Amino acid sequence: MLCNKQSDLCGHVALVGAGPGDPELITRKGWSFILQADVLIYDALVSDELLEEIPSGIERIYVGKLKGRHSMSQEQICRLLVNQARQGKKVVRLKGGDPLIFGRVSEEMQALDQANIPYTLVPGITAAAGCAASCNFSLTERKVATSVRFITAHLSDDTETPWADLARPNETLVFYMGLSKASVISLELQRHGLPADWPVLLVEKGTQKDQRSIRTNLANLELSINQYKLESPTLIFVGQVVGSQQIDAIMRAA
Ligand code: SAH
């Protein structure tokens, strides 16, 4: 077992995916780590519903990042993980969805590697999969969508996004962190050939008790977000798989 050589104590960090919010959508492995933890270090995306079920005796440290206001920088979070584990604690680093998808987990793994602290990665159900299930549609569909892409809309430079490559009729696009980029997404996909009435589904707080899902189209994407005052966390699905009437959407904006 790897250990910090300067210390007699040897902690462990489990980097656990919390899933999209429904407390039943965390893995058994993730939940076992939580039940054995001394300390829980968690993000803003971890739902209140899940947090309520976690035994109160486990120490909690919130390191969430919300609306650009970070309670802790990524470097500080890495240092915190190392410091907690060096005290010999069993640490659970709980992240929303799957830590391996837009979860910045590699920076934390690198910090733990450098400090010789053992860790375990536990995947989770990513928001796209959770939202698709709770709205009753499949992310891929024979002949309709032969692939699915998870895209971060949160790039420092919009020109980095390969719009021409994304604007394909037989693909499902899922934009993470896309609310503030809705107008760019709408304009660029139309500019590169997708029709104005191309189906879009917006899902806010997917799988949680107060989930909202809104069916709209590319042309009305931004309008719908404003009309329903959608907030983070929201996913933007684009493609024919969300065009079906069977989709469980509570509201239809278009
Ligand atoms: N690791 C996470 C994603 C982190 S990026 C995962 O695998 O799901 C954060 C973005 O994920 C949010 O801005 C939002 O677009 C999306 N997201 C996370 N949880 C969500 C939820 N319950 N409902 C809708 N979108 C969600």
mmCIF file of C-alpha atoms and ligand atoms in Angstrom:
data_model
loop_
_atom_site.group_PDB
_atom_site.id
_atom_site.type_symbol
_atom_site.label_atom_id
_atom_site.label_comp_id
_atom_site.label_asym_id
_atom_site.label_seq_id
_atom_site.Cartn_x
_atom_site.Cartn_y
_atom_site.Cartn_z
ATOM 1 C CA MET A 1 0.000 0.000 0.000
ATOM 2 C CA LEU A 2 1.266 3.473 -0.835
ATOM 3 C CA CYS A 3 1.730 5.733 2.148
ATOM 4 C CA ASN A 4 3.015 9.128 2.987
ATOM 5 C CA LYS A 5 6.560 8.335 4.139
ATOM 6 C CA GLN A 6 6.766 11.363 6.448
ATOM 7 C CA SER A 7 3.848 10.167 8.491
ATOM 8 C CA ASP A 8 2.904 7.075 10.471
ATOM 9 C CA LEU A 9 -0.652 7.601 9.400
ATOM 10 C CA CYS A 10 -1.980 6.561 6.052
ATOM 11 C CA GLY A 11 -5.333 7.808 4.954
ATOM 12 C CA HIS A 12 -7.268 7.054 1.822
ATOM 13 C CA VAL A 13 -9.352 9.119 -0.569
ATOM 14 C CA ALA A 14 -12.351 7.781 -2.495
ATOM 15 C CA LEU A 15 -13.253 10.010 -5.437
ATOM 16 C CA VAL A 16 -16.932 9.167 -5.700
ATOM 17 C CA GLY A 17 -19.603 10.044 -8.261
ATOM 18 C CA ALA A 18 -22.791 11.095 -6.483
ATOM 19 C CA GLY A 19 -24.966 10.689 -9.561
ATOM 20 C CA PRO A 20 -27.378 13.361 -10.829
ATOM 21 C CA GLY A 21 -29.284 13.948 -7.603
ATOM 22 C CA ASP A 22 -31.799 11.184 -6.913
ATOM 23 C CA PRO A 23 -30.254 9.544 -3.809
ATOM 24 C CA GLU A 24 -30.976 6.094 -5.234
ATOM 25 C CA LEU A 25 -28.725 6.809 -8.195
ATOM 26 C CA ILE A 26 -25.421 6.550 -6.357
ATOM 27 C CA THR A 27 -23.565 3.237 -6.767
ATOM 28 C CA ARG A 28 -23.419 0.686 -3.965
ATOM 29 C CA LYS A 29 -19.640 1.055 -4.000
ATOM 30 C CA GLY A 30 -19.844 4.825 -3.607
ATOM 31 C CA TRP A 31 -22.364 4.510 -0.784
ATOM 32 C CA SER A 32 -20.158 1.961 1.060
ATOM 33 C CA PHE A 33 -17.247 4.390 0.965
ATOM 34 C CA ILE A 34 -19.498 7.120 2.351
ATOM 35 C CA LEU A 35 -20.691 4.959 5.246
ATOM 36 C CA GLN A 36 -17.073 4.229 6.227
ATOM 37 C CA ALA A 37 -15.830 7.811 5.784
ATOM 38 C CA ASP A 38 -14.407 10.083 8.467
ATOM 39 C CA VAL A 39 -14.859 13.167 6.333
ATOM 40 C CA LEU A 40 -16.924 14.094 3.300
ATOM 41 C CA ILE A 41 -15.665 16.816 0.955
ATOM 42 C CA TYR A 42 -18.477 17.721 -1.435
ATOM 43 C CA ASP A 43 -19.490 19.961 -4.318
ATOM 44 C CA ALA A 44 -22.416 22.258 -5.052
ATOM 45 C CA LEU A 45 -23.794 19.688 -7.493
ATOM 46 C CA VAL A 46 -24.326 17.066 -4.791
ATOM 47 C CA SER A 47 -28.068 17.205 -4.150
ATOM 48 C CA ASP A 48 -29.664 18.092 -0.824
ATOM 49 C CA GLU A 49 -31.746 14.935 -1.183
ATOM 50 C CA LEU A 50 -28.604 12.787 -1.105
ATOM 51 C CA LEU A 51 -26.915 14.837 1.628
ATOM 52 C CA GLU A 52 -29.964 14.360 3.865
ATOM 53 C CA GLU A 53 -29.467 10.591 3.751
ATOM 54 C CA ILE A 54 -25.807 10.674 4.739
ATOM 55 C CA PRO A 55 -25.252 9.900 8.451
ATOM 56 C CA SER A 56 -24.816 13.124 10.393
ATOM 57 C CA GLY A 57 -21.779 11.797 12.323
ATOM 58 C CA ILE A 58 -19.570 12.134 9.248
ATOM 59 C CA GLU A 59 -17.719 15.428 9.156
ATOM 60 C CA ARG A 60 -18.654 17.535 6.098
ATOM 61 C CA ILE A 61 -16.624 20.118 4.231
ATOM 62 C CA TYR A 62 -18.337 22.073 1.443
ATOM 63 C CA VAL A 63 -16.076 23.147 -1.402
ATOM 64 C CA GLY A 64 -18.756 24.042 -3.964
ATOM 65 C CA LYS A 65 -18.386 26.245 -6.947
ATOM 66 C CA LEU A 66 -21.514 28.217 -7.782
ATOM 67 C CA LYS A 67 -22.169 30.868 -10.431
ATOM 68 C CA GLY A 68 -18.507 31.663 -10.860
ATOM 69 C CA ARG A 69 -18.087 32.251 -7.099
ATOM 70 C CA HIS A 70 -15.753 29.562 -5.879
ATOM 71 C CA SER A 71 -15.731 28.884 -2.170
ATOM 72 C CA MET A 72 -12.338 27.233 -2.744
ATOM 73 C CA SER A 73 -9.983 27.169 -5.693
ATOM 74 C CA GLN A 74 -9.118 23.847 -7.317
ATOM 75 C CA GLU A 75 -5.599 24.091 -5.821
ATOM 76 C CA GLN A 76 -7.045 24.620 -2.353
ATOM 77 C CA ILE A 77 -9.324 21.611 -2.799
ATOM 78 C CA CYS A 78 -6.351 19.455 -3.827
ATOM 79 C CA ARG A 79 -4.394 20.632 -0.793
ATOM 80 C CA LEU A 80 -7.368 19.955 1.484
ATOM 81 C CA LEU A 81 -7.673 16.362 0.214
ATOM 82 C CA VAL A 82 -3.987 15.735 0.836
ATOM 83 C CA ASN A 83 -4.063 17.330 4.295
ATOM 84 C CA GLN A 84 -7.127 15.386 5.418
ATOM 85 C CA ALA A 85 -5.714 12.073 4.210
ATOM 86 C CA ARG A 86 -2.362 12.800 5.882
ATOM 87 C CA GLN A 87 -4.196 12.895 9.194
ATOM 88 C CA GLY A 88 -4.985 9.234 8.598
ATOM 89 C CA LYS A 89 -8.618 9.885 7.689
ATOM 90 C CA LYS A 90 -10.817 7.988 5.299
ATOM 91 C CA VAL A 91 -11.859 10.789 2.966
ATOM 92 C CA VAL A 92 -14.713 10.749 0.484
ATOM 93 C CA ARG A 93 -14.502 13.378 -2.219
ATOM 94 C CA LEU A 94 -18.073 13.463 -3.489
ATOM 95 C CA LYS A 95 -18.706 14.998 -6.911
ATOM 96 C CA GLY A 96 -21.921 15.460 -8.881
ATOM 97 C CA GLY A 97 -22.707 12.944 -11.623
ATOM 98 C CA ASP A 98 -19.675 11.021 -12.802
ATOM 99 C CA PRO A 99 -16.346 12.464 -11.600
ATOM 100 C CA LEU A 100 -14.800 11.331 -14.888
ATOM 101 C CA ILE A 101 -17.011 13.643 -16.962
ATOM 102 C CA PHE A 102 -16.237 17.358 -16.669
ATOM 103 C CA GLY A 103 -15.277 16.679 -13.058
ATOM 104 C CA ARG A 104 -11.683 17.966 -12.891
ATOM 105 C CA VAL A 105 -10.791 14.710 -11.204
ATOM 106 C CA SER A 106 -7.397 14.360 -12.874
ATOM 107 C CA GLU A 107 -6.053 17.380 -10.986
ATOM 108 C CA GLU A 108 -7.066 15.762 -7.712
ATOM 109 C CA MET A 109 -5.568 12.407 -8.719
ATOM 110 C CA GLN A 110 -2.318 14.126 -9.618
ATOM 111 C CA ALA A 111 -2.150 15.865 -6.231
ATOM 112 C CA LEU A 112 -2.774 12.560 -4.439
ATOM 113 C CA ASP A 113 -0.191 10.773 -6.580
ATOM 114 C CA GLN A 114 2.390 13.414 -5.750
ATOM 115 C CA ALA A 115 1.657 13.040 -2.047
ATOM 116 C CA ASN A 116 1.733 9.222 -2.246
ATOM 117 C CA ILE A 117 -1.804 8.956 -0.942
ATOM 118 C CA PRO A 118 -3.806 5.940 -2.085
ATOM 119 C CA TYR A 119 -7.137 6.612 -3.746
ATOM 120 C CA THR A 120 -10.011 4.820 -5.431
ATOM 121 C CA LEU A 121 -12.134 6.162 -8.278
ATOM 122 C CA VAL A 122 -15.813 5.322 -8.121
ATOM 123 C CA PRO A 123 -17.785 6.294 -11.231
ATOM 124 C CA GLY A 124 -21.285 7.720 -11.105
ATOM 125 C CA ILE A 125 -24.284 8.166 -13.345
ATOM 126 C CA THR A 126 -23.638 11.248 -15.394
ATOM 127 C CA ALA A 127 -26.339 13.914 -15.684
ATOM 128 C CA ALA A 128 -27.057 13.060 -19.336
ATOM 129 C CA ALA A 129 -27.918 9.457 -18.507
ATOM 130 C CA GLY A 130 -29.933 10.420 -15.434
ATOM 131 C CA CYS A 131 -31.946 13.090 -17.259
ATOM 132 C CA ALA A 132 -32.617 10.825 -20.256
ATOM 133 C CA ALA A 133 -34.011 8.136 -17.960
ATOM 134 C CA SER A 134 -36.163 10.521 -15.983
ATOM 135 C CA CYS A 135 -37.592 12.050 -19.186
ATOM 136 C CA ASN A 136 -38.135 8.668 -20.870
ATOM 137 C CA PHE A 137 -35.885 8.758 -23.879
ATOM 138 C CA SER A 138 -32.826 6.966 -25.175
ATOM 139 C CA LEU A 139 -29.634 8.890 -25.934
ATOM 140 C CA THR A 140 -29.055 6.808 -29.072
ATOM 141 C CA GLU A 141 -31.686 5.389 -31.379
ATOM 142 C CA ARG A 142 -31.238 3.103 -34.347
ATOM 143 C CA LYS A 143 -31.175 5.133 -37.590
ATOM 144 C CA VAL A 144 -32.007 8.361 -35.716
ATOM 145 C CA ALA A 145 -28.943 8.949 -33.546
ATOM 146 C CA THR A 146 -25.962 6.690 -34.027
ATOM 147 C CA SER A 147 -23.796 8.543 -31.533
ATOM 148 C CA VAL A 148 -24.021 10.849 -28.556
ATOM 149 C CA ARG A 149 -21.638 13.625 -27.610
ATOM 150 C CA PHE A 150 -21.098 15.204 -24.213
ATOM 151 C CA ILE A 151 -19.890 18.743 -24.811
ATOM 152 C CA THR A 152 -18.747 21.406 -22.402
ATOM 153 C CA ALA A 153 -20.194 24.728 -23.415
ATOM 154 C CA HIS A 154 -17.900 26.399 -20.941
ATOM 155 C CA LEU A 155 -14.892 27.095 -23.107
ATOM 156 C CA SER A 156 -12.824 30.223 -22.722
ATOM 157 C CA ASP A 157 -12.983 30.730 -26.484
ATOM 158 C CA ASP A 158 -16.135 29.831 -28.474
ATOM 159 C CA THR A 159 -14.062 29.252 -31.598
ATOM 160 C CA GLU A 160 -12.636 26.120 -29.916
ATOM 161 C CA THR A 161 -15.961 24.339 -30.405
ATOM 162 C CA PRO A 162 -16.048 22.359 -33.689
ATOM 163 C CA TRP A 163 -19.534 23.567 -34.704
ATOM 164 C CA ALA A 164 -19.455 22.192 -38.252
ATOM 165 C CA ASP A 165 -18.664 18.786 -36.854
ATOM 166 C CA LEU A 166 -21.452 18.975 -34.261
ATOM 167 C CA ALA A 167 -24.240 20.062 -36.596
ATOM 168 C CA ARG A 168 -25.101 16.559 -37.811
ATOM 169 C CA PRO A 169 -28.647 15.254 -38.088
ATOM 170 C CA ASN A 170 -28.014 11.735 -36.784
ATOM 171 C CA GLU A 171 -26.290 12.694 -33.578
ATOM 172 C CA THR A 172 -27.419 13.505 -30.043
ATOM 173 C CA LEU A 173 -25.679 16.513 -28.507
ATOM 174 C CA VAL A 174 -25.634 17.085 -24.778
ATOM 175 C CA PHE A 175 -24.302 20.434 -23.617
ATOM 176 C CA TYR A 176 -23.071 20.593 -20.028
ATOM 177 C CA MET A 177 -22.728 24.029 -18.369
ATOM 178 C CA GLY A 178 -24.575 25.492 -21.350
ATOM 179 C CA LEU A 179 -27.065 28.011 -19.928
ATOM 180 C CA SER A 180 -24.958 31.114 -20.493
ATOM 181 C CA LYS A 181 -23.939 29.866 -23.956
ATOM 182 C CA ALA A 182 -27.436 29.156 -25.225
ATOM 183 C CA SER A 183 -27.452 31.866 -27.877
ATOM 184 C CA VAL A 184 -24.086 30.748 -29.296
ATOM 185 C CA ILE A 185 -25.235 27.114 -29.367
ATOM 186 C CA SER A 186 -28.460 28.062 -31.134
ATOM 187 C CA LEU A 187 -26.846 30.391 -33.692
ATOM 188 C CA GLU A 188 -23.837 28.239 -34.524
ATOM 189 C CA LEU A 189 -25.780 25.001 -34.965
ATOM 190 C CA GLN A 190 -28.250 26.762 -37.270
ATOM 191 C CA ARG A 191 -25.429 28.503 -39.141
ATOM 192 C CA HIS A 192 -23.866 25.101 -39.781
ATOM 193 C CA GLY A 193 -27.026 23.573 -41.175
ATOM 194 C CA LEU A 194 -29.417 22.345 -38.495
ATOM 195 C CA PRO A 195 -32.987 23.627 -38.982
ATOM 196 C CA ALA A 196 -34.559 26.281 -36.765
ATOM 197 C CA ASP A 197 -37.200 23.812 -35.557
ATOM 198 C CA TRP A 198 -34.609 21.148 -34.622
ATOM 199 C CA PRO A 199 -35.674 19.521 -31.311
ATOM 200 C CA VAL A 200 -34.176 20.686 -28.022
ATOM 201 C CA LEU A 201 -34.921 19.498 -24.503
ATOM 202 C CA LEU A 202 -33.846 21.457 -21.439
ATOM 203 C CA VAL A 203 -33.660 19.590 -18.144
ATOM 204 C CA GLU A 204 -33.118 21.456 -14.897
ATOM 205 C CA LYS A 205 -32.197 19.521 -11.726
ATOM 206 C CA GLY A 206 -32.639 16.232 -13.543
ATOM 207 C CA THR A 207 -33.780 13.221 -11.420
ATOM 208 C CA GLN A 208 -34.470 15.455 -8.400
ATOM 209 C CA LYS A 209 -37.875 16.067 -6.849
ATOM 210 C CA ASP A 210 -38.108 19.534 -8.373
ATOM 211 C CA GLN A 211 -36.866 18.557 -11.859
ATOM 212 C CA ARG A 212 -38.210 20.688 -14.731
ATOM 213 C CA SER A 213 -38.016 19.669 -18.371
ATOM 214 C CA ILE A 214 -38.928 21.903 -21.265
ATOM 215 C CA ARG A 215 -39.293 20.993 -24.908
ATOM 216 C CA THR A 216 -38.321 23.648 -27.362
ATOM 217 C CA ASN A 217 -36.304 24.008 -30.561
ATOM 218 C CA LEU A 218 -33.035 25.569 -31.696
ATOM 219 C CA ALA A 219 -34.538 28.909 -32.686
ATOM 220 C CA ASN A 220 -36.321 29.302 -29.331
ATOM 221 C CA LEU A 221 -33.584 27.912 -27.106
ATOM 222 C CA GLU A 222 -32.557 31.117 -25.372
ATOM 223 C CA LEU A 223 -36.110 32.399 -25.206
ATOM 224 C CA SER A 224 -37.241 29.238 -23.399
ATOM 225 C CA ILE A 225 -34.418 29.475 -20.869
ATOM 226 C CA ASN A 226 -35.413 33.051 -20.091
ATOM 227 C CA GLN A 227 -39.136 32.367 -20.162
ATOM 228 C CA TYR A 228 -38.884 29.597 -17.572
ATOM 229 C CA LYS A 229 -35.986 31.235 -15.695
ATOM 230 C CA LEU A 230 -33.956 28.038 -15.817
ATOM 231 C CA GLU A 231 -31.019 27.847 -13.467
ATOM 232 C CA SER A 232 -27.970 25.682 -13.000
ATOM 233 C CA PRO A 233 -27.715 22.718 -13.114
ATOM 234 C CA THR A 234 -29.419 22.412 -16.494
ATOM 235 C CA LEU A 235 -28.568 20.215 -19.473
ATOM 236 C CA ILE A 236 -29.292 21.097 -23.079
ATOM 237 C CA PHE A 237 -30.134 18.111 -25.291
ATOM 238 C CA VAL A 238 -30.203 18.666 -29.054
ATOM 239 C CA GLY A 239 -31.318 16.111 -31.623
ATOM 240 C CA GLN A 240 -34.058 13.920 -32.953
ATOM 241 C CA VAL A 241 -34.118 11.666 -29.868
ATOM 242 C CA VAL A 242 -35.764 14.522 -27.958
ATOM 243 C CA GLY A 243 -38.288 15.210 -30.708
ATOM 244 C CA SER A 244 -40.603 12.359 -29.797
ATOM 245 C CA GLN A 245 -44.013 13.091 -28.316
ATOM 246 C CA GLN A 246 -43.367 10.421 -25.691
ATOM 247 C CA ILE A 247 -40.761 12.538 -23.986
ATOM 248 C CA ASP A 248 -41.764 13.385 -20.512
ATOM 249 C CA ALA A 249 -41.581 17.158 -20.601
ATOM 250 C CA ILE A 250 -43.654 19.114 -18.164
ATOM 251 C CA MET A 251 -43.707 22.161 -20.373
ATOM 252 C CA ARG A 252 -43.589 22.762 -24.071
ATOM 253 C CA ALA A 253 -42.195 26.104 -25.051
ATOM 254 C CA ALA A 254 -42.472 25.596 -28.787
HETATM 255 N N1 SAH B 1 -19.597 15.415 -13.515
HETATM 256 C C1 SAH B 1 -20.933 15.901 -13.798
HETATM 257 C C2 SAH B 1 -20.917 17.129 -14.680
HETATM 258 C C3 SAH B 1 -20.219 18.332 -14.089
HETATM 259 S S1 SAH B 1 -20.345 19.747 -15.112
HETATM 260 C C4 SAH B 1 -21.763 14.774 -14.424
HETATM 261 O O1 SAH B 1 -21.207 13.753 -14.820
HETATM 262 O O2 SAH B 1 -22.978 14.929 -14.525
HETATM 263 C C5 SAH B 1 -21.737 20.578 -14.399
HETATM 264 C C6 SAH B 1 -22.899 20.580 -15.361
HETATM 265 O O3 SAH B 1 -23.525 19.295 -15.395
HETATM 266 C C7 SAH B 1 -24.035 21.516 -14.987
HETATM 267 O O4 SAH B 1 -23.766 22.852 -15.378
HETATM 268 C C8 SAH B 1 -25.200 20.945 -15.765
HETATM 269 O O5 SAH B 1 -25.117 21.303 -17.130
HETATM 270 C C9 SAH B 1 -24.905 19.444 -15.667
HETATM 271 N N2 SAH B 1 -25.658 18.783 -14.589
HETATM 272 C C10 SAH B 1 -25.162 18.179 -13.509
HETATM 273 N N3 SAH B 1 -26.139 17.636 -12.759
HETATM 274 C C11 SAH B 1 -27.302 17.904 -13.394
HETATM 275 C C12 SAH B 1 -28.675 17.610 -13.134
HETATM 276 N N4 SAH B 1 -29.059 16.915 -12.065
HETATM 277 N N5 SAH B 1 -29.603 18.046 -14.030
HETATM 278 C C13 SAH B 1 -29.242 18.744 -15.124
HETATM 279 N N6 SAH B 1 -27.960 19.049 -15.417
HETATM 280 C C14 SAH B 1 -27.000 18.636 -14.570
#
